[in-house]
Structures are given as structure tokens and as C-alpha cells.
Amino acid sequence: MVTFVVNGRTRSLEVDPETPLLWVLRDNLKLTGTKYGCGRSVCGACTVLVDGKAKRSCVTPVGEVAGKQVLTVEGLPQNHPLLQAWLAEEVSQCGYCQPGQIMSAAALLTEKPKPTDSDIDEAMRGTLCRCGTYNRIRKAIHAAAGKGGTP
Amino acid sequence: MNEPVNLSRRDFMKTAALVGGGLVIGFSFPAGEGGAAGDTLVSGPFLRVGPDGMVTVVVNKSEMGQGVYTSLPMLVAEELECDWRSVRVEPAPVAPAYNHATFGPQQITGGSTSVRTEWERLSRAGAAARRMLVAAAAQAWKVPEAECRAENGVVLGPGGRLSYGELAARAAALPVPKVVPLKRQSEWRLLGRRVPRLDSADKVTGRALFGIDVDAPGMLTVLIARPPVFGAQVKSFDDSAARRVPGVRGVYRVPAGVAVAAEGFHAARKGREALRVEWDEGESGKLSTQRMRGEYAQLARRPGKVARREGDAAGVLAKAAKRIEADYDVPFLAHAPMEPLNCFVDLRKDRCIIRTGTQGQTGDRDAAARLTGLKKEQV
């Protein structure tokens, strides 16, 4: 039995503690906002926050988050500065990588409320976008930072 | 695009009839003289205006990020003169009415053709519906149509204002206009301007449903063990360990390799990892990046085909004081999006439901019919 908090709600699940958190979120909790892209932590699509820090959930065994706070894209309020900025800048194209991008950005803004371009490069480098929305992601992060974008 | 477009009733009804009844969930195609069933105004297979004022645009192209779920509704909304916020998208089912306008009898998205090839009929559908809504208001107020005008989801005229929702049922009963003028470019309110994408809100909140997100009670996850090189065949495999993995429900030899079906992704992957497969690699086994580079380098030394001749490059190069030579080498780039290819299949004795991200619905449907032995209409 693994117990942890997801988006503010305590969940206790009978799952193999080796199961990657990604698949507990998607298959057990039906929270499909967090995406599967590679299964080996090289694309960032699966990024969630665990106790405020960005984690690649595809390689994080769910046993490791026992007793911790997990935040997924579904846990962000609609008026969150990052979501507002993402819409204002029309960042998404196909949209598949965007939850991972947004959660990585949320982690960045927690550490660095006013990130520079290099801060953004460094923090966001592991989250890939095949549509090439990187320039707009950068603009959106700056815009959200202007409005105090911590989750 | 400002000549009137002739829209005969026969074209209208023919288009509507081609949308096979029963295949479209929630769609009621025209019956009788008008373009409607009940209180919903239906303008061909691509547009419905409901009594609640919601404008539903049926989009026959796949949204892959290129924006057709926004651009195609814009074509309709421009001519319909509706409020952009009342527009929603409904993906088209597989039916001939939704075939590509120029790529033959199939429903397919590609070649950067969607906006170009759908422009005419989507604009027409919107314009026809607008004319019918104006006619409905004129009828309600008992005034000439010329004294009424449509603007942003309402019709204004001597009787005041009536919303499209209020007019839908009455418009639905009217005959289809024969001549439907389209707007002049100078009259455009939406086209050529930045308009909020209809799919963005769902994409940033994680609500957007991708093929890989589809879920159903009792659904199994299947992963396929594929060969290390293209074209290799399974020589033999041992699934005894795979079958013992908790959650694994079956292991199958398939054309692509060996498939493991399990409850959830984690069990399927553990099952696949537990397989022992021996591959017959065939000719592809002898290929290597090094060997291919060598072959390309040799090919590059051959004279090329002349695509265009201007000036005297060879002569100038021969006389140049300084010549720079360089070899450029780019890696193989998979034409792959971030979402791994996937497909949901619910196969029963007499029907097959497939939910997948695809650019070619007709091809997929036909392939599934061939594989299952079902009729195309059952897929």
C-alpha cells in the first residue's frame, strides 16, 4: 500500500511500489494530463512536481513518493499565471509536451521567480518539443514571471 | 472570393445524404425541404446551429498542432457571422461526405492542403446558414430580408434583435437559398486576424484527449517487442517468464514481433522485458551507420542532375583565388511526434471501434475491415 497526496488529495493504493509514478497517475488514478514520451527520462513529457521539485515520473518509482505531495498539471488552478501566459502567447501546437513544459516551468519559477534566458535554457533543456514551440515557451515563462508565477 | 456561389437544393441534400445515418453520434442530417431536423439548423455535413446558440463545426481534418481545429471553423464562422466564443469543434466520423476535396475518395489530412481545399465548401456552409437565419428573422418580423442583417451571432432588423439560438428552429424549416454571396475580403472580421485557438485551453490544462489517453473499462495495454533492425523476423521466442509476470494476460506472435497484453503499462513492459526473442535479422542486419555513410559519400561524388542553370559556377570556381570545401553530415531524424504511436481497439463480433490519432481515417478503417473480416460500415 502506497500513500501519497496528489493535487491536494490523499490517495492510498495497492500497487507494486516499483511501478513508475507516471503509470500510477495515468493507469490507476486516470490522471492522463501527465504524458508518456520515452519512459527513460530523456524527453520530460512526464514531469510532475514532488514536494515542489521537478521529477521525471516515468523513472520515479511510486514507492519513492510515499508520504509526499505530488502536483500534476491538473492540480494547477485555471488562473495560474503560467496557464494564463501559455494561452496569451498561444504556445501549444500539438500540445503533447505542454503539461511537462508547464510543470518544469512551475518548478523553475519556484526556485527563480525572475529567471534569465540562461536560467530558462538550463531548467527547460530536458523537456522536448517536436513542434518547436521553444521561443513561445520562453516568452510565456517571462510573462508569467512578471506576474509572480509560483504555484 | 466575392462572387455569389450557387447552392442548389440537390447539392445540399446530396451532401447531407452521404453522411450515412447512424454513424454520427448526435448528428441529425437534413430531412425534407429545409436543412434540419427538429430545432437545430443544419447546413450540410459540416455545420449545426443549435437552439442554445452553440455553433458546431464538424471538422474532417486531423488536428496535429497545425491548427485546423481553429482555421477551418474560422472559415465557417466568418461567413456565418457568429460569435467566435460560441464555436466548438466536432471531429468528423469516417464517411464519404468528409473525403478530401482533391485527393480521391478518402478522408485524409496532409500536404498542407486543409485550408486551401476546404475553403469553398466551409465558407458556403456558413454563408448558407447565415442567409437562412436572416430569412428566419425577416419571416418572424414580417419584413423584407434586405432590412435585416446578421452580426456576431444575432440578426438585427426592424423587429429588434434575435439571436441565432432563438432563430435556429425557424431557420431549420426554411428552404435552402440558391445563391449565397460570400463576403468581400474587406469585410472579414476573423480571417487574417489572430483568433484564440479552440484547443489551447484543454491542452494547457491537460484535459485534451490524445489517442494514448483513451481509457475503457477492462482495457488492456499491449506492448510489442520489435526487432533491433527493420525487416527482421521472429525466429523463436520463449514467453514462459513473461506469462508469469503479474498482470500479464497474454502473449502473441504478431507480424511486427511479439505482443504482450497486460493490465496497465507497467505490467506490459515488465512482461515484454521478460520475453526471450531470437531474431532473424536478414539483410538489414548487415547495415550500419558507417557503411551507409560510406555509400552516401561515394554517391555524392557522382555528377548530380541539373535542377537549374544560372551563370557559370564551374568556371568561376576554377578561377577562384580561394575555394572552401566542406562535408556536412546530419543525423537521421525520425518523422515522429512526442506522442508514441498508439491505437485503441474495441473489437466485438459485429463491430470494431478504433480510437487513434491518424491522418488517414479511411485507410485505417479499410485496413481494420480487411483484418477483422468485418464490413467497412461495422468499423
Short mmCIF file of C-alpha atoms in Angstrom, two decimals, chain B residues 23-233:
data_model
loop_
_atom_site.label_atom_id
_atom_site.label_comp_id
_atom_site.label_asym_id
_atom_site.label_seq_id
_atom_site.Cartn_x
_atom_site.Cartn_y
_atom_site.Cartn_z
CA LEU B 23 -22.68 6.64 -37.99
CA VAL B 24 -22.55 10.08 -36.46
CA ILE B 25 -23.23 10.36 -32.78
CA GLY B 26 -25.53 13.25 -32.04
CA PHE B 27 -25.78 14.31 -35.68
CA SER B 28 -29.16 14.60 -37.33
CA PHE B 29 -28.90 15.21 -41.04
CA PRO B 30 -31.46 17.12 -43.07
CA ALA B 31 -34.82 15.58 -43.76
CA GLY B 32 -37.37 17.15 -46.08
CA GLU B 33 -37.11 20.52 -47.74
CA GLY B 34 -35.19 22.52 -45.22
CA GLY B 35 -31.76 21.86 -43.84
CA ALA B 36 -32.59 20.46 -40.45
CA ALA B 37 -34.06 18.03 -38.05
CA GLY B 38 -36.01 19.43 -35.14
CA ASP B 39 -34.78 22.66 -33.68
CA THR B 40 -31.23 22.56 -34.98
CA LEU B 41 -30.21 24.35 -38.13
CA VAL B 42 -28.07 22.02 -40.20
CA SER B 43 -26.05 23.45 -43.07
CA GLY B 44 -24.71 20.39 -44.86
CA PRO B 45 -22.49 17.87 -43.06
CA PHE B 46 -20.14 20.49 -41.61
CA LEU B 47 -22.28 22.88 -39.59
CA ARG B 48 -25.05 22.87 -37.00
CA VAL B 49 -26.52 25.79 -35.09
CA GLY B 50 -28.42 24.69 -32.02
CA PRO B 51 -31.30 26.29 -30.14
CA ASP B 52 -28.78 27.15 -27.44
CA GLY B 53 -26.83 29.23 -29.95
CA MET B 54 -23.89 26.82 -29.98
CA VAL B 55 -22.24 26.58 -33.37
CA THR B 56 -20.84 23.12 -34.03
CA VAL B 57 -18.37 22.80 -36.87
CA VAL B 58 -17.66 19.25 -37.95
CA VAL B 59 -14.00 19.14 -38.90
CA ASN B 60 -12.89 16.43 -41.32
CA LYS B 61 -9.17 17.07 -40.85
CA SER B 62 -6.92 15.84 -38.08
CA GLU B 63 -5.57 18.43 -35.68
CA MET B 64 -1.86 17.73 -35.23
CA GLY B 65 -0.84 21.12 -33.97
CA GLN B 66 -1.09 22.77 -37.37
CA GLY B 67 -4.28 24.46 -36.24
CA VAL B 68 -7.07 23.07 -38.40
CA TYR B 69 -9.39 22.80 -35.41
CA THR B 70 -9.22 26.59 -35.42
CA SER B 71 -8.65 27.62 -39.04
CA LEU B 72 -11.43 25.51 -40.54
CA PRO B 73 -14.05 26.74 -38.03
CA MET B 74 -12.83 30.27 -38.78
CA LEU B 75 -13.87 29.82 -42.41
CA VAL B 76 -17.35 28.84 -41.29
CA ALA B 77 -17.64 31.45 -38.55
CA GLU B 78 -16.58 34.28 -40.83
CA GLU B 79 -19.41 33.72 -43.27
CA LEU B 80 -21.89 32.65 -40.60
CA GLU B 81 -21.21 35.88 -38.70
CA CYS B 82 -21.36 34.19 -35.33
CA ASP B 83 -19.64 34.99 -32.06
CA TRP B 84 -16.32 33.13 -32.05
CA ARG B 85 -16.93 32.11 -28.43
CA SER B 86 -19.99 30.10 -29.46
CA VAL B 87 -17.98 27.85 -31.78
CA ARG B 88 -17.00 24.31 -30.92
CA VAL B 89 -15.39 21.53 -32.93
CA GLU B 90 -16.72 18.04 -33.55
CA PRO B 91 -14.33 15.62 -35.25
CA ALA B 92 -15.91 14.13 -38.36
CA PRO B 93 -16.73 10.44 -38.44
CA VAL B 94 -15.49 8.31 -41.34
CA ALA B 95 -17.95 8.97 -44.16
CA PRO B 96 -17.69 9.94 -47.85
CA ALA B 97 -19.09 13.41 -47.15
CA TYR B 98 -15.83 14.12 -45.36
CA ASN B 99 -13.47 12.90 -48.04
CA HIS B 100 -10.59 15.08 -49.14
CA ALA B 101 -11.76 17.52 -51.78
CA THR B 102 -8.94 16.65 -54.20
CA PHE B 103 -7.05 13.56 -53.01
CA GLY B 104 -9.51 10.97 -54.25
CA PRO B 105 -12.15 9.05 -52.31
CA GLN B 106 -10.57 9.08 -48.90
CA GLN B 107 -10.60 11.06 -45.70
CA ILE B 108 -7.06 12.22 -45.19
CA THR B 109 -5.10 15.16 -43.81
CA GLY B 110 -1.83 16.16 -45.40
CA GLY B 111 0.18 18.09 -47.93
CA SER B 112 -0.71 21.42 -46.34
CA THR B 113 -4.00 21.23 -48.19
CA SER B 114 -6.64 21.55 -45.49
CA VAL B 115 -7.34 25.28 -45.56
CA ARG B 116 -6.98 25.56 -49.34
CA THR B 117 -9.20 22.63 -50.22
CA GLU B 118 -11.90 23.19 -47.59
CA TRP B 119 -12.20 26.94 -48.15
CA GLU B 120 -15.06 26.76 -50.66
CA ARG B 121 -17.41 24.32 -49.00
CA LEU B 122 -16.93 25.54 -45.45
CA SER B 123 -17.45 29.16 -46.47
CA ARG B 124 -20.55 28.11 -48.40
CA ALA B 125 -21.95 26.20 -45.41
CA GLY B 126 -21.52 29.22 -43.17
CA ALA B 127 -22.94 31.66 -45.69
CA ALA B 128 -25.97 29.49 -46.42
CA ALA B 129 -26.76 29.18 -42.73
CA ARG B 130 -26.43 32.95 -42.29
CA ARG B 131 -28.89 33.57 -45.13
CA MET B 132 -31.37 31.16 -43.60
CA LEU B 133 -31.07 32.79 -40.17
CA VAL B 134 -31.64 36.22 -41.68
CA ALA B 135 -34.62 34.87 -43.64
CA ALA B 136 -36.00 33.40 -40.42
CA ALA B 137 -35.80 36.75 -38.64
CA ALA B 138 -37.38 38.53 -41.59
CA GLN B 139 -40.18 36.00 -41.52
CA ALA B 140 -40.66 36.40 -37.77
CA TRP B 141 -40.81 40.19 -38.08
CA LYS B 142 -42.71 40.06 -41.37
CA VAL B 143 -40.23 42.42 -43.04
CA PRO B 144 -38.09 42.15 -46.19
CA GLU B 145 -34.75 40.34 -45.73
CA ALA B 146 -32.96 43.40 -47.03
CA GLU B 147 -33.95 45.25 -43.84
CA CYS B 148 -32.24 42.66 -41.67
CA ARG B 149 -28.58 41.98 -41.13
CA ALA B 150 -26.60 39.33 -39.31
CA GLU B 151 -23.88 40.40 -36.93
CA ASN B 152 -21.90 38.41 -34.41
CA GLY B 153 -24.49 35.76 -33.63
CA VAL B 154 -27.62 37.91 -33.81
CA VAL B 155 -29.88 39.21 -36.54
CA LEU B 156 -30.74 42.89 -36.29
CA GLY B 157 -33.67 44.49 -38.01
CA PRO B 158 -36.90 46.42 -37.70
CA GLY B 159 -38.18 43.97 -35.09
CA GLY B 160 -35.19 44.45 -32.84
CA ARG B 161 -32.75 41.59 -32.41
CA LEU B 162 -32.98 37.84 -32.37
CA SER B 163 -30.11 35.53 -31.51
CA TYR B 164 -29.12 32.62 -33.73
CA GLY B 165 -30.26 30.27 -30.98
CA GLU B 166 -33.71 31.83 -30.97
CA LEU B 167 -33.86 31.59 -34.76
CA ALA B 168 -32.41 28.13 -35.28
CA ALA B 169 -35.64 26.15 -35.28
CA ARG B 170 -37.45 28.55 -37.61
CA ALA B 171 -34.40 28.73 -39.92
CA ALA B 172 -34.22 24.96 -39.96
CA ALA B 173 -37.61 24.77 -41.65
CA LEU B 174 -36.74 27.19 -44.45
CA PRO B 175 -35.73 26.26 -47.98
CA VAL B 176 -32.02 26.35 -48.83
CA PRO B 177 -31.02 29.55 -50.63
CA LYS B 178 -29.97 29.08 -54.24
CA VAL B 179 -27.47 31.92 -54.37
CA VAL B 180 -25.18 32.61 -51.44
CA PRO B 181 -22.85 35.59 -51.78
CA LEU B 182 -19.62 35.39 -49.81
CA LYS B 183 -18.02 38.33 -48.04
CA ARG B 184 -15.52 40.63 -49.63
CA GLN B 185 -12.07 40.37 -48.09
CA SER B 186 -12.51 43.90 -46.74
CA GLU B 187 -15.48 42.65 -44.72
CA TRP B 188 -13.56 39.93 -42.90
CA ARG B 189 -13.66 40.14 -39.12
CA LEU B 190 -11.90 36.87 -38.28
CA LEU B 191 -9.86 35.76 -41.27
CA GLY B 192 -6.44 37.32 -41.35
CA ARG B 193 -6.58 38.20 -37.66
CA ARG B 194 -5.23 36.40 -34.64
CA VAL B 195 -8.07 34.43 -33.12
CA PRO B 196 -7.75 32.31 -29.95
CA ARG B 197 -7.20 28.67 -30.84
CA LEU B 198 -10.15 26.49 -29.84
CA ASP B 199 -7.95 23.69 -28.50
CA SER B 200 -5.47 25.66 -26.39
CA ALA B 201 -7.36 25.69 -23.09
CA ASP B 202 -7.65 21.91 -22.99
CA LYS B 203 -4.04 21.48 -23.97
CA VAL B 204 -2.62 23.61 -21.18
CA THR B 205 -4.84 22.08 -18.51
CA GLY B 206 -4.06 18.52 -19.51
CA ARG B 207 -7.70 17.88 -20.41
CA ALA B 208 -7.06 17.39 -24.12
CA LEU B 209 -7.55 13.74 -25.00
CA PHE B 210 -4.78 12.23 -27.09
CA GLY B 211 -5.02 8.74 -28.52
CA ILE B 212 -2.77 7.40 -25.78
CA ASP B 213 -5.13 8.81 -23.11
CA VAL B 214 -8.16 6.80 -24.21
CA ASP B 215 -9.45 4.55 -21.45
CA ALA B 216 -12.25 1.99 -21.21
CA PRO B 217 -13.39 -0.46 -18.53
CA GLY B 218 -11.37 -3.66 -18.71
CA MET B 219 -8.96 -2.18 -21.25
CA LEU B 220 -5.64 -3.97 -21.65
CA THR B 221 -2.35 -2.37 -22.60
CA VAL B 222 -0.37 -4.08 -25.33
CA LEU B 223 3.33 -3.53 -25.96
CA ILE B 224 5.14 -5.13 -28.86
CA ALA B 225 8.67 -6.45 -28.73
CA ARG B 226 10.10 -5.24 -32.02
CA PRO B 227 13.29 -6.32 -33.75
CA PRO B 228 16.52 -4.35 -33.50
CA VAL B 229 16.64 -3.85 -37.28
CA PHE B 230 13.96 -3.20 -39.90
CA GLY B 231 12.65 -6.26 -41.62
CA ALA B 232 13.90 -8.79 -39.09
CA GLN B 233 11.63 -11.74 -38.35
#
